[in-house]
CSV table of C-alpha atoms in Angstrom, one decimal:
chain,number,residue,atom,x,y,z
A,14,UNK,CA,-122.3,123.8,218.6
A,15,UNK,CA,-124.5,121.7,220.8
A,16,UNK,CA,-123.0,119.2,223.5
A,17,UNK,CA,-124.3,116.6,225.6
A,18,UNK,CA,-122.4,114.8,228.9
A,19,UNK,CA,-123.5,112.7,230.6
A,20,UNK,CA,-121.8,112.2,234.1
A,21,UNK,CA,-122.6,109.9,237.2
A,22,UNK,CA,-121.5,106.1,235.7
A,23,UNK,CA,-119.4,104.2,237.7
A,24,UNK,CA,-118.9,100.9,239.2
A,25,UNK,CA,-121.4,99.7,242.1
A,26,UNK,CA,-122.6,96.1,243.4
A,27,UNK,CA,-125.4,94.6,242.9
A,28,UNK,CA,-128.7,95.8,244.6
A,29,UNK,CA,-126.9,99.6,244.7
A,30,UNK,CA,-128.1,103.1,243.5
A,31,UNK,CA,-126.8,105.5,241.0
A,32,UNK,CA,-127.7,108.4,239.5
A,33,UNK,CA,-127.1,109.3,235.9
A,34,UNK,CA,-127.0,113.5,234.9
A,35,UNK,CA,-126.9,114.6,231.3
A,36,UNK,CA,-126.3,118.1,230.8
A,37,UNK,CA,-126.7,120.0,227.2
A,38,UNK,CA,-125.2,122.9,226.6
A,39,UNK,CA,-125.1,125.0,223.5
A,40,UNK,CA,-127.0,127.3,220.9
A,41,UNK,CA,-130.2,125.8,222.0
A,42,UNK,CA,-133.1,127.5,221.2
A,43,UNK,CA,-135.6,124.9,223.2
A,44,UNK,CA,-135.2,120.9,223.6
A,45,UNK,CA,-137.9,117.9,223.3
A,46,UNK,CA,-137.6,114.8,224.2
A,47,UNK,CA,-134.8,113.3,225.7
A,48,UNK,CA,-134.0,109.6,226.0
A,49,UNK,CA,-131.6,107.2,228.3
A,50,UNK,CA,-129.7,105.0,226.3
A,51,UNK,CA,-127.2,101.7,226.9
A,52,UNK,CA,-125.5,99.0,225.2
A,53,UNK,CA,-123.6,96.3,226.8
A,54,UNK,CA,-120.5,94.3,225.1
A,55,UNK,CA,-121.4,92.5,221.8
A,56,UNK,CA,-125.3,93.7,222.0
A,57,UNK,CA,-126.7,96.1,220.0
A,58,UNK,CA,-128.0,99.9,221.9
A,59,UNK,CA,-131.5,99.6,223.2
A,60,UNK,CA,-134.1,102.1,224.3
A,61,UNK,CA,-134.2,102.3,228.1
A,62,UNK,CA,-136.5,105.2,229.1
A,63,UNK,CA,-137.9,108.5,227.6
A,64,UNK,CA,-139.7,111.5,228.6
A,65,UNK,CA,-140.9,114.3,226.6
A,66,UNK,CA,-140.7,117.8,227.6
A,67,UNK,CA,-143.9,118.2,229.9
A,68,UNK,CA,-142.9,114.8,231.7
A,69,UNK,CA,-144.3,111.9,230.2
A,70,UNK,CA,-141.8,108.9,230.6
A,71,UNK,CA,-141.7,105.6,228.4
A,72,UNK,CA,-139.4,103.4,230.3
A,73,UNK,CA,-138.1,99.3,228.6
A,74,UNK,CA,-139.5,96.5,230.4
A,75,UNK,CA,-136.3,95.4,232.5
A,76,UNK,CA,-136.2,98.8,233.9
A,77,UNK,CA,-139.8,99.2,235.1
A,78,UNK,CA,-140.2,99.8,239.0
A,79,UNK,CA,-136.4,100.1,239.3
A,80,UNK,CA,-135.3,103.2,237.3
A,81,UNK,CA,-136.7,107.3,237.2
A,82,UNK,CA,-136.1,109.4,234.3
A,83,UNK,CA,-136.7,113.3,234.7
A,84,UNK,CA,-135.9,116.4,233.4
A,85,UNK,CA,-134.9,119.8,234.7
A,86,UNK,CA,-136.0,122.4,231.4
A,87,UNK,CA,-134.6,125.2,233.5
A,88,UNK,CA,-130.8,123.6,233.1
A,89,UNK,CA,-131.4,121.6,230.4
A,90,UNK,CA,-130.5,118.4,232.2
A,91,UNK,CA,-132.0,115.2,232.6
A,92,UNK,CA,-131.9,112.6,235.3
A,93,UNK,CA,-131.6,109.0,235.2
A,94,UNK,CA,-132.3,107.6,239.0
A,95,UNK,CA,-131.3,103.4,238.9
A,96,UNK,CA,-132.0,101.8,241.9
A,97,UNK,CA,-131.7,98.0,242.1
A,98,UNK,CA,-129.2,97.4,239.8
A,99,UNK,CA,-128.4,94.0,238.4
A,100,UNK,CA,-125.5,92.7,236.6
A,101,UNK,CA,-127.2,92.7,233.4
A,102,UNK,CA,-127.4,96.7,233.4
A,103,UNK,CA,-124.3,96.4,233.0
A,104,UNK,CA,-123.3,99.4,229.8
A,105,UNK,CA,-122.2,102.3,228.5
A,106,UNK,CA,-125.2,104.5,229.3
A,107,UNK,CA,-126.0,107.2,226.7
A,108,UNK,CA,-128.4,110.3,226.4
A,109,UNK,CA,-130.0,111.9,223.6
A,110,UNK,CA,-132.0,114.5,222.5
A,111,UNK,CA,-134.0,116.4,220.2
A,112,UNK,CA,-132.9,119.9,219.6
A,113,UNK,CA,-134.0,123.1,217.9
A,114,UNK,CA,-131.0,125.4,217.8
A,115,UNK,CA,-132.7,127.9,216.4
A,116,UNK,CA,-137.2,128.8,215.9
A,117,UNK,CA,-136.1,128.6,211.8
A,118,UNK,CA,-135.1,124.8,211.8
A,119,UNK,CA,-136.5,121.4,212.9
A,120,UNK,CA,-134.9,119.6,215.8
A,121,UNK,CA,-132.4,117.5,215.4
A,122,UNK,CA,-131.2,114.7,217.8
A,123,UNK,CA,-128.0,115.1,219.1
A,124,UNK,CA,-125.8,112.0,221.7
A,125,UNK,CA,-123.4,112.3,224.2
A,126,UNK,CA,-120.2,110.5,224.6
A,127,UNK,CA,-121.9,107.9,227.4
A,128,UNK,CA,-120.8,106.7,230.5
A,129,UNK,CA,-120.5,103.4,231.9
A,130,UNK,CA,-122.4,101.7,234.3
A,131,UNK,CA,-121.1,98.4,235.8
A,132,UNK,CA,-122.7,96.1,238.0
A,133,UNK,CA,-120.2,93.7,240.4
A,134,UNK,CA,-119.4,92.3,243.4
């Protein structure tokens, strides 16, 4: 089985910073593209940032210049450094990854359970 576990969420004041982590564990052959999504109350889940295995990144416009996605392939871990946080960044943040369980099978998408990020004074 494969698990994605997010950590690092919490309550911070506007203008503050947080660093989220997403650790993948289990029977993993290789991890491809990874990404962070978020879902605010009453809203649909939205893409925040993605990163390919070599490290190419894409960000949604609302977080450009404030958030940085990175990964450590040796540790099967992805990070999201969030700075200059705003109340509108409040959401449950989820990580997702395309993972191959062996050489013989195609990659599948896996999701984490989410971590709450609340920006409030």
